[in-house]
């Protein structure tokens, strides 16, 4: 335990905290490990992007890696990390077996972001026009891959209590393999809110979300076709400003200034545009995890109206910072009510402060998380013995992804 502690993060993409909640989440995890004294290398097979964070400025080494290539084996063996953090299960599928072979003593942690099988099962149920049931997740093909990945890892970081319960009860995953770690935020003070624009200084409605994420695109379509016409009829001078990274041509075609429906594209400063809006609208009809846009709304003192999917696992027993409803008419009426009633708006704002401070203050989680990592590192052989199904899934007869990767590598080398 006296050696230099090193963390290797293998990223699905390079972190873009201004493009998605996933990017912000990754920086929070990096911060946690740096506080624990880890030297960090962030590796990814993704192409560089214009909006990726400058990892060097965070004192994190950056390394580009290749898929289906044994060059990763040499790299990881030389680095010999103490802990490896996989960013989503697809990355664990690609690189987990290589880490296990070359660095068997490294603690392997999966950051799930959200349960993909839950999100996809809900999306398919929605598109097939039938009510989602938990049994749908068992039929979802991705579930087999995702649960196998969770079982192969020593620990999976979960952002949603609902998803932990689903894994335990429906998929029978041992709770020792799961760890609840939501967004890790600075607590909010009343002083912070005194500096924010007041009710009178704000106007209009806002939606914000990365357009590469299907639930966001669907929500914008729903706003355009159903919610906004109802709302605009009663508030003819109001506008709805739609912000989000990576808008496609079909998103841009929804831009209708005459109807007060404005597609703005990427926000240079998301906090600024959310702080200047009076209400966040987030009618998400499928999805999973906890929603960065709604956390951001609370941090900016902006009440929100969302759906049960939107608010899932976010508030605990606390009142929402606005309204939660799945009915289009009720969604519209509560949004109008919040928009016009200053007293109601202020109460909703206070509810948001309480949710952030009681549910997401990083001080509540960081010490326990550090102890959990330390405990697993000290007790790894026994922890793995207790996880027989995980060991079974590492067995060579079940590692199809490994042999597929070897085959692709051999095929590629013959082309050269």
mmCIF file of C-alpha atoms in Angstrom:
data_model
loop_
_atom_site.group_PDB
_atom_site.id
_atom_site.type_symbol
_atom_site.label_atom_id
_atom_site.label_comp_id
_atom_site.label_asym_id
_atom_site.label_seq_id
_atom_site.Cartn_x
_atom_site.Cartn_y
_atom_site.Cartn_z
ATOM 1 C CA UNK A 1 0.000 0.000 0.000
ATOM 2 C CA UNK A 2 3.067 2.287 0.218
ATOM 3 C CA UNK A 3 3.654 2.266 -3.566
ATOM 4 C CA UNK A 4 2.513 5.210 -5.664
ATOM 5 C CA UNK A 5 -1.214 4.830 -6.237
ATOM 6 C CA UNK A 6 -2.172 5.080 -9.882
ATOM 7 C CA UNK A 7 -5.598 5.233 -11.478
ATOM 8 C CA UNK A 8 -6.156 4.404 -15.131
ATOM 9 C CA UNK A 9 -9.456 5.734 -16.474
ATOM 10 C CA UNK A 10 -10.494 4.187 -19.792
ATOM 11 C CA UNK A 11 -12.972 6.585 -21.328
ATOM 12 C CA UNK A 12 -15.696 5.880 -23.866
ATOM 13 C CA UNK A 13 -15.090 9.486 -24.994
ATOM 14 C CA UNK A 14 -12.856 12.311 -23.803
ATOM 15 C CA UNK A 15 -14.687 14.254 -21.071
ATOM 16 C CA UNK A 16 -16.788 17.197 -22.296
ATOM 17 C CA UNK A 17 -18.275 18.710 -19.116
ATOM 18 C CA UNK A 18 -19.967 21.502 -21.083
ATOM 19 C CA UNK A 19 -21.659 19.056 -23.465
ATOM 20 C CA UNK A 20 -23.148 16.451 -21.128
ATOM 21 C CA UNK A 21 -23.674 15.483 -17.504
ATOM 22 C CA UNK A 22 -21.502 12.407 -18.146
ATOM 23 C CA UNK A 23 -18.500 14.685 -18.759
ATOM 24 C CA UNK A 24 -19.099 16.548 -15.493
ATOM 25 C CA UNK A 25 -19.534 13.251 -13.644
ATOM 26 C CA UNK A 26 -16.162 12.000 -14.923
ATOM 27 C CA UNK A 27 -14.382 15.128 -13.659
ATOM 28 C CA UNK A 28 -15.987 14.610 -10.232
ATOM 29 C CA UNK A 29 -14.579 11.053 -10.115
ATOM 30 C CA UNK A 30 -11.132 12.263 -11.195
ATOM 31 C CA UNK A 31 -11.251 14.846 -8.397
ATOM 32 C CA UNK A 32 -12.186 12.163 -5.843
ATOM 33 C CA UNK A 33 -9.214 9.965 -6.761
ATOM 34 C CA UNK A 34 -6.828 12.919 -6.817
ATOM 35 C CA UNK A 35 -7.948 13.778 -3.287
ATOM 36 C CA UNK A 36 -7.093 10.193 -2.333
ATOM 37 C CA UNK A 37 -3.550 10.759 -3.668
ATOM 38 C CA UNK A 38 -3.774 8.888 -6.982
ATOM 39 C CA UNK A 39 -1.724 9.799 -10.041
ATOM 40 C CA UNK A 40 -4.169 9.581 -12.953
ATOM 41 C CA UNK A 41 -3.898 8.577 -16.602
ATOM 42 C CA UNK A 42 -6.941 8.989 -18.836
ATOM 43 C CA UNK A 43 -6.929 6.774 -21.931
ATOM 44 C CA UNK A 44 -9.518 6.568 -24.698
ATOM 45 C CA UNK A 45 -9.904 5.137 -28.207
ATOM 46 C CA UNK A 46 -12.079 8.151 -29.121
ATOM 47 C CA UNK A 47 -11.034 10.908 -31.511
ATOM 48 C CA UNK A 48 -10.134 14.256 -29.959
ATOM 49 C CA UNK A 49 -12.953 16.804 -29.963
ATOM 50 C CA UNK A 50 -13.074 20.599 -29.974
ATOM 51 C CA UNK A 51 -14.930 20.616 -26.672
ATOM 52 C CA UNK A 52 -12.938 18.077 -24.641
ATOM 53 C CA UNK A 53 -11.492 19.224 -21.361
ATOM 54 C CA UNK A 54 -7.759 20.015 -21.183
ATOM 55 C CA UNK A 55 -6.655 17.015 -19.101
ATOM 56 C CA UNK A 56 -3.118 18.366 -18.649
ATOM 57 C CA UNK A 57 -4.553 21.413 -16.837
ATOM 58 C CA UNK A 58 -6.105 18.956 -14.345
ATOM 59 C CA UNK A 59 -2.751 17.216 -13.872
ATOM 60 C CA UNK A 60 -4.043 14.115 -15.670
ATOM 61 C CA UNK A 61 -1.921 12.276 -18.268
ATOM 62 C CA UNK A 62 -3.669 11.708 -21.617
ATOM 63 C CA UNK A 63 -3.144 8.576 -23.693
ATOM 64 C CA UNK A 64 -4.784 7.564 -26.977
ATOM 65 C CA UNK A 65 -5.350 3.815 -27.247
ATOM 66 C CA UNK A 66 -6.552 1.519 -30.037
ATOM 67 C CA UNK A 67 -9.417 -0.963 -30.031
ATOM 68 C CA UNK A 68 -8.632 -4.629 -30.769
ATOM 69 C CA UNK A 69 -4.896 -4.085 -30.498
ATOM 70 C CA UNK A 70 -2.287 -5.699 -28.247
ATOM 71 C CA UNK A 71 -0.446 -2.358 -28.009
ATOM 72 C CA UNK A 72 -2.831 -1.722 -25.089
ATOM 73 C CA UNK A 73 -1.440 -4.805 -23.309
ATOM 74 C CA UNK A 74 2.090 -3.389 -23.347
ATOM 75 C CA UNK A 75 0.832 0.045 -22.257
ATOM 76 C CA UNK A 76 -1.239 -1.204 -19.309
ATOM 77 C CA UNK A 77 1.469 -3.641 -18.172
ATOM 78 C CA UNK A 78 4.034 -0.843 -18.032
ATOM 79 C CA UNK A 79 1.641 1.573 -16.296
ATOM 80 C CA UNK A 80 0.637 -1.177 -13.838
ATOM 81 C CA UNK A 81 -2.295 0.787 -12.360
ATOM 82 C CA UNK A 82 -3.544 0.239 -8.817
ATOM 83 C CA UNK A 83 -7.140 0.906 -9.908
ATOM 84 C CA UNK A 84 -8.760 0.847 -13.349
ATOM 85 C CA UNK A 85 -12.014 2.756 -13.908
ATOM 86 C CA UNK A 86 -14.060 1.750 -16.959
ATOM 87 C CA UNK A 87 -16.326 4.455 -18.368
ATOM 88 C CA UNK A 88 -19.493 2.475 -19.276
ATOM 89 C CA UNK A 89 -19.859 -1.253 -19.855
ATOM 90 C CA UNK A 90 -18.889 -1.176 -23.556
ATOM 91 C CA UNK A 91 -15.396 -0.059 -22.541
ATOM 92 C CA UNK A 92 -15.128 -2.854 -19.965
ATOM 93 C CA UNK A 93 -16.098 -5.360 -22.681
ATOM 94 C CA UNK A 94 -13.295 -4.094 -24.909
ATOM 95 C CA UNK A 95 -10.531 -3.666 -22.364
ATOM 96 C CA UNK A 96 -11.554 -5.485 -19.166
ATOM 97 C CA UNK A 97 -10.105 -8.848 -20.159
ATOM 98 C CA UNK A 98 -6.826 -7.198 -21.195
ATOM 99 C CA UNK A 99 -6.595 -5.462 -17.805
ATOM 100 C CA UNK A 100 -7.397 -8.737 -15.999
ATOM 101 C CA UNK A 101 -4.669 -10.607 -17.937
ATOM 102 C CA UNK A 102 -1.933 -7.980 -17.676
ATOM 103 C CA UNK A 103 -2.703 -6.381 -14.280
ATOM 104 C CA UNK A 104 -4.568 -9.069 -12.310
ATOM 105 C CA UNK A 105 -4.088 -7.225 -8.997
ATOM 106 C CA UNK A 106 -5.629 -3.958 -10.191
ATOM 107 C CA UNK A 107 -8.994 -3.110 -8.655
ATOM 108 C CA UNK A 108 -11.522 -2.947 -11.527
ATOM 109 C CA UNK A 109 -14.331 -0.390 -11.139
ATOM 110 C CA UNK A 110 -17.160 0.227 -13.607
ATOM 111 C CA UNK A 111 -18.849 3.615 -13.775
ATOM 112 C CA UNK A 112 -22.232 2.700 -15.244
ATOM 113 C CA UNK A 113 -23.423 6.331 -15.873
ATOM 114 C CA UNK A 114 -26.930 4.897 -16.125
ATOM 115 C CA UNK A 115 -28.328 1.431 -16.800
ATOM 116 C CA UNK A 116 -28.324 1.203 -20.576
ATOM 117 C CA UNK A 117 -30.656 -1.804 -20.595
ATOM 118 C CA UNK A 118 -33.236 0.155 -18.593
ATOM 119 C CA UNK A 119 -33.016 3.173 -20.881
ATOM 120 C CA UNK A 120 -33.258 1.062 -24.047
ATOM 121 C CA UNK A 121 -36.113 -1.110 -22.724
ATOM 122 C CA UNK A 122 -38.080 2.036 -21.853
ATOM 123 C CA UNK A 123 -37.318 3.551 -25.246
ATOM 124 C CA UNK A 124 -38.504 0.413 -27.088
ATOM 125 C CA UNK A 125 -41.670 0.195 -24.970
ATOM 126 C CA UNK A 126 -42.425 3.856 -25.704
ATOM 127 C CA UNK A 127 -41.909 3.457 -29.440
ATOM 128 C CA UNK A 128 -44.015 0.282 -29.484
ATOM 129 C CA UNK A 129 -46.811 2.168 -27.656
ATOM 130 C CA UNK A 130 -47.000 -0.191 -24.714
ATOM 131 C CA UNK A 131 -46.525 0.461 -21.006
ATOM 132 C CA UNK A 132 -43.027 -0.323 -19.770
ATOM 133 C CA UNK A 133 -42.683 -3.090 -17.179
ATOM 134 C CA UNK A 134 -39.566 -4.177 -15.277
ATOM 135 C CA UNK A 135 -39.770 -7.528 -17.119
ATOM 136 C CA UNK A 136 -38.910 -5.619 -20.318
ATOM 137 C CA UNK A 137 -35.365 -5.154 -19.015
ATOM 138 C CA UNK A 138 -34.911 -8.935 -18.831
ATOM 139 C CA UNK A 139 -35.806 -9.234 -22.513
ATOM 140 C CA UNK A 140 -33.460 -6.415 -23.550
ATOM 141 C CA UNK A 141 -30.476 -7.920 -25.418
ATOM 142 C CA UNK A 142 -28.063 -5.305 -24.043
ATOM 143 C CA UNK A 143 -28.944 -6.424 -20.489
ATOM 144 C CA UNK A 144 -26.982 -9.662 -20.903
ATOM 145 C CA UNK A 145 -23.841 -7.768 -21.874
ATOM 146 C CA UNK A 146 -24.303 -5.028 -19.287
ATOM 147 C CA UNK A 147 -25.008 -7.340 -16.330
ATOM 148 C CA UNK A 148 -22.075 -9.580 -17.347
ATOM 149 C CA UNK A 149 -19.832 -6.497 -17.275
ATOM 150 C CA UNK A 150 -21.106 -5.502 -13.812
ATOM 151 C CA UNK A 151 -20.462 -9.040 -12.521
ATOM 152 C CA UNK A 152 -16.932 -9.147 -13.958
ATOM 153 C CA UNK A 153 -15.945 -5.921 -12.165
ATOM 154 C CA UNK A 154 -15.010 -5.642 -8.496
ATOM 155 C CA UNK A 155 -17.340 -2.670 -8.002
ATOM 156 C CA UNK A 156 -19.908 -0.784 -10.090
ATOM 157 C CA UNK A 157 -20.667 2.848 -9.331
ATOM 158 C CA UNK A 158 -24.410 3.523 -9.497
ATOM 159 C CA UNK A 159 -25.913 6.984 -9.805
ATOM 160 C CA UNK A 160 -29.534 5.966 -9.145
ATOM 161 C CA UNK A 161 -31.044 4.163 -6.162
ATOM 162 C CA UNK A 162 -33.842 2.879 -8.399
ATOM 163 C CA UNK A 163 -31.249 1.158 -10.594
ATOM 164 C CA UNK A 164 -29.477 -0.417 -7.604
ATOM 165 C CA UNK A 165 -32.800 -1.887 -6.496
ATOM 166 C CA UNK A 166 -33.468 -3.143 -10.028
ATOM 167 C CA UNK A 167 -30.083 -4.875 -10.191
ATOM 168 C CA UNK A 168 -30.547 -6.471 -6.774
ATOM 169 C CA UNK A 169 -34.144 -7.648 -7.137
ATOM 170 C CA UNK A 170 -34.580 -8.325 -10.871
ATOM 171 C CA UNK A 171 -31.055 -9.340 -11.888
ATOM 172 C CA UNK A 172 -30.025 -10.776 -8.484
ATOM 173 C CA UNK A 173 -26.702 -8.894 -8.435
ATOM 174 C CA UNK A 174 -24.927 -9.116 -5.051
ATOM 175 C CA UNK A 175 -25.123 -5.704 -3.372
ATOM 176 C CA UNK A 176 -21.417 -5.986 -2.443
ATOM 177 C CA UNK A 177 -20.667 -5.343 -6.120
ATOM 178 C CA UNK A 178 -22.738 -2.133 -6.217
ATOM 179 C CA UNK A 179 -21.993 1.286 -4.759
ATOM 180 C CA UNK A 180 -24.283 4.315 -4.734
ATOM 181 C CA UNK A 181 -22.340 7.400 -5.795
ATOM 182 C CA UNK A 182 -24.510 10.169 -7.293
ATOM 183 C CA UNK A 183 -23.307 13.538 -8.576
ATOM 184 C CA UNK A 184 -20.815 15.019 -6.093
ATOM 185 C CA UNK A 185 -21.541 18.717 -5.747
ATOM 186 C CA UNK A 186 -20.560 21.721 -3.712
ATOM 187 C CA UNK A 187 -23.324 22.641 -1.236
ATOM 188 C CA UNK A 188 -25.430 25.698 -2.070
ATOM 189 C CA UNK A 189 -25.652 28.689 0.260
ATOM 190 C CA UNK A 190 -28.304 31.406 0.486
ATOM 191 C CA UNK A 191 -25.569 33.924 -0.406
ATOM 192 C CA UNK A 192 -25.020 32.196 -3.750
ATOM 193 C CA UNK A 193 -28.695 32.598 -4.552
ATOM 194 C CA UNK A 194 -28.766 36.272 -3.615
ATOM 195 C CA UNK A 195 -26.391 36.924 -6.540
ATOM 196 C CA UNK A 196 -28.585 35.093 -9.067
ATOM 197 C CA UNK A 197 -31.189 36.875 -11.228
ATOM 198 C CA UNK A 198 -34.479 37.391 -9.381
ATOM 199 C CA UNK A 199 -37.924 36.197 -10.484
ATOM 200 C CA UNK A 200 -38.566 39.589 -12.145
ATOM 201 C CA UNK A 201 -35.186 39.602 -13.916
ATOM 202 C CA UNK A 202 -35.813 36.236 -15.563
ATOM 203 C CA UNK A 203 -38.054 35.407 -18.482
ATOM 204 C CA UNK A 204 -38.941 32.595 -20.863
ATOM 205 C CA UNK A 205 -38.702 28.830 -20.666
ATOM 206 C CA UNK A 206 -35.673 26.687 -21.438
ATOM 207 C CA UNK A 207 -34.780 23.119 -22.349
ATOM 208 C CA UNK A 208 -31.132 22.028 -22.400
ATOM 209 C CA UNK A 209 -29.608 18.669 -23.311
ATOM 210 C CA UNK A 210 -27.077 16.906 -25.539
ATOM 211 C CA UNK A 211 -28.803 15.940 -28.819
ATOM 212 C CA UNK A 212 -26.723 12.788 -29.239
ATOM 213 C CA UNK A 213 -28.876 11.438 -26.391
ATOM 214 C CA UNK A 214 -32.142 10.040 -27.794
ATOM 215 C CA UNK A 215 -34.332 10.925 -24.749
ATOM 216 C CA UNK A 216 -33.434 14.605 -25.241
ATOM 217 C CA UNK A 217 -34.354 14.639 -28.932
ATOM 218 C CA UNK A 218 -37.666 12.920 -28.142
ATOM 219 C CA UNK A 219 -38.423 15.470 -25.403
ATOM 220 C CA UNK A 220 -37.809 18.365 -27.814
ATOM 221 C CA UNK A 221 -40.184 16.809 -30.360
ATOM 222 C CA UNK A 222 -42.802 16.419 -27.623
ATOM 223 C CA UNK A 223 -42.345 20.054 -26.592
ATOM 224 C CA UNK A 224 -42.722 21.230 -30.186
ATOM 225 C CA UNK A 225 -45.736 19.109 -31.087
ATOM 226 C CA UNK A 226 -47.717 18.968 -27.836
ATOM 227 C CA UNK A 227 -46.573 21.022 -24.842
ATOM 228 C CA UNK A 228 -45.512 24.301 -26.416
ATOM 229 C CA UNK A 229 -48.689 24.910 -28.512
ATOM 230 C CA UNK A 230 -50.766 24.491 -25.319
ATOM 231 C CA UNK A 231 -48.457 26.735 -23.304
ATOM 232 C CA UNK A 232 -48.039 29.425 -25.942
ATOM 233 C CA UNK A 233 -51.826 29.718 -26.304
ATOM 234 C CA UNK A 234 -52.011 30.966 -22.712
ATOM 235 C CA UNK A 235 -48.691 32.867 -22.667
ATOM 236 C CA UNK A 236 -48.475 34.340 -26.194
ATOM 237 C CA UNK A 237 -45.449 36.533 -25.378
ATOM 238 C CA UNK A 238 -43.325 33.741 -23.860
ATOM 239 C CA UNK A 239 -40.478 31.976 -25.645
ATOM 240 C CA UNK A 240 -38.984 28.510 -25.340
ATOM 241 C CA UNK A 241 -35.220 28.424 -25.903
ATOM 242 C CA UNK A 242 -33.784 24.996 -26.776
ATOM 243 C CA UNK A 243 -30.074 24.562 -26.081
ATOM 244 C CA UNK A 244 -27.921 21.486 -26.576
ATOM 245 C CA UNK A 245 -24.647 20.199 -27.976
ATOM 246 C CA UNK A 246 -24.529 18.426 -31.344
ATOM 247 C CA UNK A 247 -27.894 19.469 -32.828
ATOM 248 C CA UNK A 248 -28.604 17.639 -36.112
ATOM 249 C CA UNK A 249 -30.250 19.150 -39.176
ATOM 250 C CA UNK A 250 -33.631 17.708 -38.109
ATOM 251 C CA UNK A 251 -33.269 19.470 -34.745
ATOM 252 C CA UNK A 252 -32.453 22.780 -36.417
ATOM 253 C CA UNK A 253 -35.542 22.447 -38.650
ATOM 254 C CA UNK A 254 -37.763 22.813 -35.575
ATOM 255 C CA UNK A 255 -36.613 26.442 -35.174
ATOM 256 C CA UNK A 256 -39.795 28.563 -35.407
ATOM 257 C CA UNK A 257 -39.211 32.085 -34.019
ATOM 258 C CA UNK A 258 -42.757 33.184 -34.981
ATOM 259 C CA UNK A 259 -44.085 30.508 -32.624
ATOM 260 C CA UNK A 260 -41.617 31.494 -29.889
ATOM 261 C CA UNK A 261 -39.784 28.179 -30.384
ATOM 262 C CA UNK A 262 -36.053 28.869 -30.686
ATOM 263 C CA UNK A 263 -33.352 26.260 -31.404
ATOM 264 C CA UNK A 264 -30.175 27.838 -30.033
ATOM 265 C CA UNK A 265 -27.696 24.939 -30.333
ATOM 266 C CA UNK A 266 -24.728 24.644 -27.975
ATOM 267 C CA UNK A 267 -24.721 27.013 -24.988
ATOM 268 C CA UNK A 268 -21.355 28.701 -24.539
ATOM 269 C CA UNK A 269 -22.162 29.006 -20.826
ATOM 270 C CA UNK A 270 -24.967 26.645 -19.771
ATOM 271 C CA UNK A 271 -25.185 28.125 -16.272
ATOM 272 C CA UNK A 272 -25.729 31.612 -17.630
ATOM 273 C CA UNK A 273 -28.617 30.668 -19.928
ATOM 274 C CA UNK A 274 -30.318 28.517 -17.263
ATOM 275 C CA UNK A 275 -29.928 31.271 -14.630
ATOM 276 C CA UNK A 276 -31.630 33.776 -16.908
ATOM 277 C CA UNK A 277 -34.588 31.510 -17.673
ATOM 278 C CA UNK A 278 -37.574 31.451 -15.362
ATOM 279 C CA UNK A 279 -38.521 27.767 -15.828
ATOM 280 C CA UNK A 280 -36.795 24.610 -17.121
ATOM 281 C CA UNK A 281 -39.094 22.265 -19.051
ATOM 282 C CA UNK A 282 -37.962 18.615 -19.235
ATOM 283 C CA UNK A 283 -40.774 16.328 -20.458
ATOM 284 C CA UNK A 284 -38.595 13.190 -20.709
ATOM 285 C CA UNK A 285 -40.641 10.156 -21.720
ATOM 286 C CA UNK A 286 -37.917 7.521 -21.424
ATOM 287 C CA UNK A 287 -34.405 7.395 -20.001
ATOM 288 C CA UNK A 288 -32.450 6.261 -16.962
ATOM 289 C CA UNK A 289 -29.963 7.545 -14.400
ATOM 290 C CA UNK A 290 -30.321 10.965 -12.821
ATOM 291 C CA UNK A 291 -30.627 14.010 -15.026
ATOM 292 C CA UNK A 292 -27.840 16.557 -15.196
ATOM 293 C CA UNK A 293 -30.141 19.195 -16.701
ATOM 294 C CA UNK A 294 -32.401 19.047 -13.621
ATOM 295 C CA UNK A 295 -29.460 19.176 -11.197
ATOM 296 C CA UNK A 296 -28.170 22.186 -13.150
ATOM 297 C CA UNK A 297 -31.592 23.839 -12.867
ATOM 298 C CA UNK A 298 -31.489 23.505 -9.064
ATOM 299 C CA UNK A 299 -27.942 24.885 -8.918
ATOM 300 C CA UNK A 300 -29.047 27.873 -11.014
ATOM 301 C CA UNK A 301 -32.110 28.512 -8.858
ATOM 302 C CA UNK A 302 -34.419 27.721 -11.763
ATOM 303 C CA UNK A 303 -37.572 25.709 -10.959
ATOM 304 C CA UNK A 304 -38.433 22.865 -13.318
ATOM 305 C CA UNK A 305 -41.389 20.890 -14.588
ATOM 306 C CA UNK A 306 -40.550 17.303 -15.517
ATOM 307 C CA UNK A 307 -41.936 13.760 -15.708
ATOM 308 C CA UNK A 308 -41.659 10.792 -13.340
ATOM 309 C CA UNK A 309 -38.823 9.471 -15.542
ATOM 310 C CA UNK A 310 -37.108 12.874 -15.317
ATOM 311 C CA UNK A 311 -37.306 13.054 -11.528
ATOM 312 C CA UNK A 312 -36.612 9.351 -10.880
ATOM 313 C CA UNK A 313 -34.268 8.760 -7.913
ATOM 314 C CA UNK A 314 -33.414 12.455 -7.654
ATOM 315 C CA UNK A 315 -35.326 13.924 -4.731
ATOM 316 C CA UNK A 316 -35.677 11.120 -2.165
ATOM 317 C CA UNK A 317 -38.500 12.157 0.185
ATOM 318 C CA UNK A 318 -37.994 15.877 -0.461
ATOM 319 C CA UNK A 319 -40.459 18.048 -2.437
ATOM 320 C CA UNK A 320 -39.474 18.716 -6.066
ATOM 321 C CA UNK A 321 -38.229 22.133 -7.161
ATOM 322 C CA UNK A 322 -41.356 22.628 -9.243
ATOM 323 C CA UNK A 323 -43.735 19.941 -10.502
ATOM 324 C CA UNK A 324 -43.590 16.323 -11.662
ATOM 325 C CA UNK A 325 -46.329 15.040 -13.965
ATOM 326 C CA UNK A 326 -46.757 12.776 -17.007
ATOM 327 C CA UNK A 327 -49.969 14.417 -18.216
ATOM 328 C CA UNK A 328 -49.512 17.000 -21.007
ATOM 329 C CA UNK A 329 -52.321 19.294 -19.810
ATOM 330 C CA UNK A 330 -51.166 19.197 -16.200
ATOM 331 C CA UNK A 331 -47.556 19.719 -17.348
ATOM 332 C CA UNK A 332 -48.663 22.865 -19.195
ATOM 333 C CA UNK A 333 -50.832 24.247 -16.379
ATOM 334 C CA UNK A 334 -48.206 23.746 -13.668
ATOM 335 C CA UNK A 335 -45.553 25.367 -15.892
ATOM 336 C CA UNK A 336 -47.815 28.411 -16.368
ATOM 337 C CA UNK A 337 -48.558 28.513 -12.638
ATOM 338 C CA UNK A 338 -44.839 28.483 -11.762
ATOM 339 C CA UNK A 339 -44.123 31.081 -14.431
ATOM 340 C CA UNK A 340 -46.666 33.546 -13.056
ATOM 341 C CA UNK A 341 -46.701 32.951 -9.281
ATOM 342 C CA UNK A 342 -43.635 34.468 -7.617
ATOM 343 C CA UNK A 343 -44.350 32.934 -4.197
ATOM 344 C CA UNK A 344 -44.725 29.429 -5.675
ATOM 345 C CA UNK A 345 -41.591 29.985 -7.764
ATOM 346 C CA UNK A 346 -39.546 31.009 -4.691
ATOM 347 C CA UNK A 347 -40.748 27.935 -2.757
ATOM 348 C CA UNK A 348 -39.735 25.704 -5.680
ATOM 349 C CA UNK A 349 -36.309 27.369 -5.745
ATOM 350 C CA UNK A 350 -35.821 26.651 -2.016
ATOM 351 C CA UNK A 351 -36.819 23.018 -2.610
ATOM 352 C CA UNK A 352 -34.017 22.763 -5.176
ATOM 353 C CA UNK A 353 -31.448 24.051 -2.660
ATOM 354 C CA UNK A 354 -32.590 21.427 -0.137
ATOM 355 C CA UNK A 355 -32.319 18.599 -2.698
ATOM 356 C CA UNK A 356 -28.759 19.583 -3.684
ATOM 357 C CA UNK A 357 -27.559 20.047 -0.097
ATOM 358 C CA UNK A 358 -29.197 16.978 1.387
ATOM 359 C CA UNK A 359 -28.788 14.529 -1.507
ATOM 360 C CA UNK A 360 -25.743 15.571 -3.558
ATOM 361 C CA UNK A 361 -23.316 17.413 -1.280
ATOM 362 C CA UNK A 362 -19.980 15.726 -1.961
ATOM 363 C CA UNK A 363 -19.037 15.924 1.719
ATOM 364 C CA UNK A 364 -21.661 13.217 2.356
ATOM 365 C CA UNK A 365 -19.933 10.721 0.075
ATOM 366 C CA UNK A 366 -16.227 11.353 -0.429
ATOM 367 C CA UNK A 367 -14.878 9.889 2.819
ATOM 368 C CA UNK A 368 -16.990 6.736 2.597
ATOM 369 C CA UNK A 369 -16.025 6.240 -1.051
ATOM 370 C CA UNK A 370 -12.311 6.534 -0.217
ATOM 371 C CA UNK A 371 -12.737 3.941 2.547
ATOM 372 C CA UNK A 372 -14.622 1.609 0.175
ATOM 373 C CA UNK A 373 -11.827 1.718 -2.413
ATOM 374 C CA UNK A 374 -9.213 1.178 0.306
ATOM 375 C CA UNK A 375 -11.155 -1.761 1.787
ATOM 376 C CA UNK A 376 -11.531 -3.483 -1.597
ATOM 377 C CA UNK A 377 -7.852 -3.062 -2.407
ATOM 378 C CA UNK A 378 -6.931 -4.616 0.958
ATOM 379 C CA UNK A 379 -9.419 -7.491 0.607
ATOM 380 C CA UNK A 380 -9.413 -8.109 -3.137
ATOM 381 C CA UNK A 381 -8.639 -11.879 -3.182
ATOM 382 C CA UNK A 382 -11.512 -12.655 -0.781
ATOM 383 C CA UNK A 383 -13.855 -10.200 -2.533
ATOM 384 C CA UNK A 384 -13.231 -12.005 -5.829
ATOM 385 C CA UNK A 385 -13.625 -15.438 -4.240
ATOM 386 C CA UNK A 386 -17.037 -14.333 -3.017
ATOM 387 C CA UNK A 387 -17.970 -13.282 -6.568
ATOM 388 C CA UNK A 388 -17.971 -16.717 -8.206
ATOM 389 C CA UNK A 389 -20.277 -15.706 -11.054
ATOM 390 C CA UNK A 390 -17.858 -12.891 -11.913
ATOM 391 C CA UNK A 391 -14.967 -15.358 -12.013
ATOM 392 C CA UNK A 392 -17.067 -17.672 -14.172
ATOM 393 C CA UNK A 393 -17.643 -14.855 -16.663
ATOM 394 C CA UNK A 394 -13.881 -14.230 -16.811
ATOM 395 C CA UNK A 395 -13.324 -17.894 -17.718
ATOM 396 C CA UNK A 396 -11.946 -18.443 -21.227
ATOM 397 C CA UNK A 397 -14.988 -20.418 -22.415
ATOM 398 C CA UNK A 398 -17.228 -17.380 -21.876
ATOM 399 C CA UNK A 399 -14.989 -14.573 -23.138
ATOM 400 C CA UNK A 400 -16.298 -14.285 -26.693
ATOM 401 C CA UNK A 401 -15.378 -10.578 -26.813
ATOM 402 C CA UNK A 402 -11.752 -11.468 -26.149
ATOM 403 C CA UNK A 403 -11.548 -13.922 -29.046
ATOM 404 C CA UNK A 404 -13.473 -11.646 -31.369
ATOM 405 C CA UNK A 405 -10.959 -8.909 -30.546
ATOM 406 C CA UNK A 406 -8.032 -11.289 -31.198
ATOM 407 C CA UNK A 407 -9.587 -12.286 -34.534
ATOM 408 C CA UNK A 408 -10.062 -8.642 -35.596
ATOM 409 C CA UNK A 409 -6.473 -7.860 -34.631
ATOM 410 C CA UNK A 410 -5.128 -10.817 -36.662
ATOM 411 C CA UNK A 411 -7.288 -9.875 -39.630
ATOM 412 C CA UNK A 412 -6.090 -6.263 -39.481
ATOM 413 C CA UNK A 413 -2.422 -7.279 -39.285
ATOM 414 C CA UNK A 414 -2.777 -9.363 -42.488
ATOM 415 C CA UNK A 415 -4.046 -6.284 -44.353
ATOM 416 C CA UNK A 416 -0.911 -4.305 -43.500
#
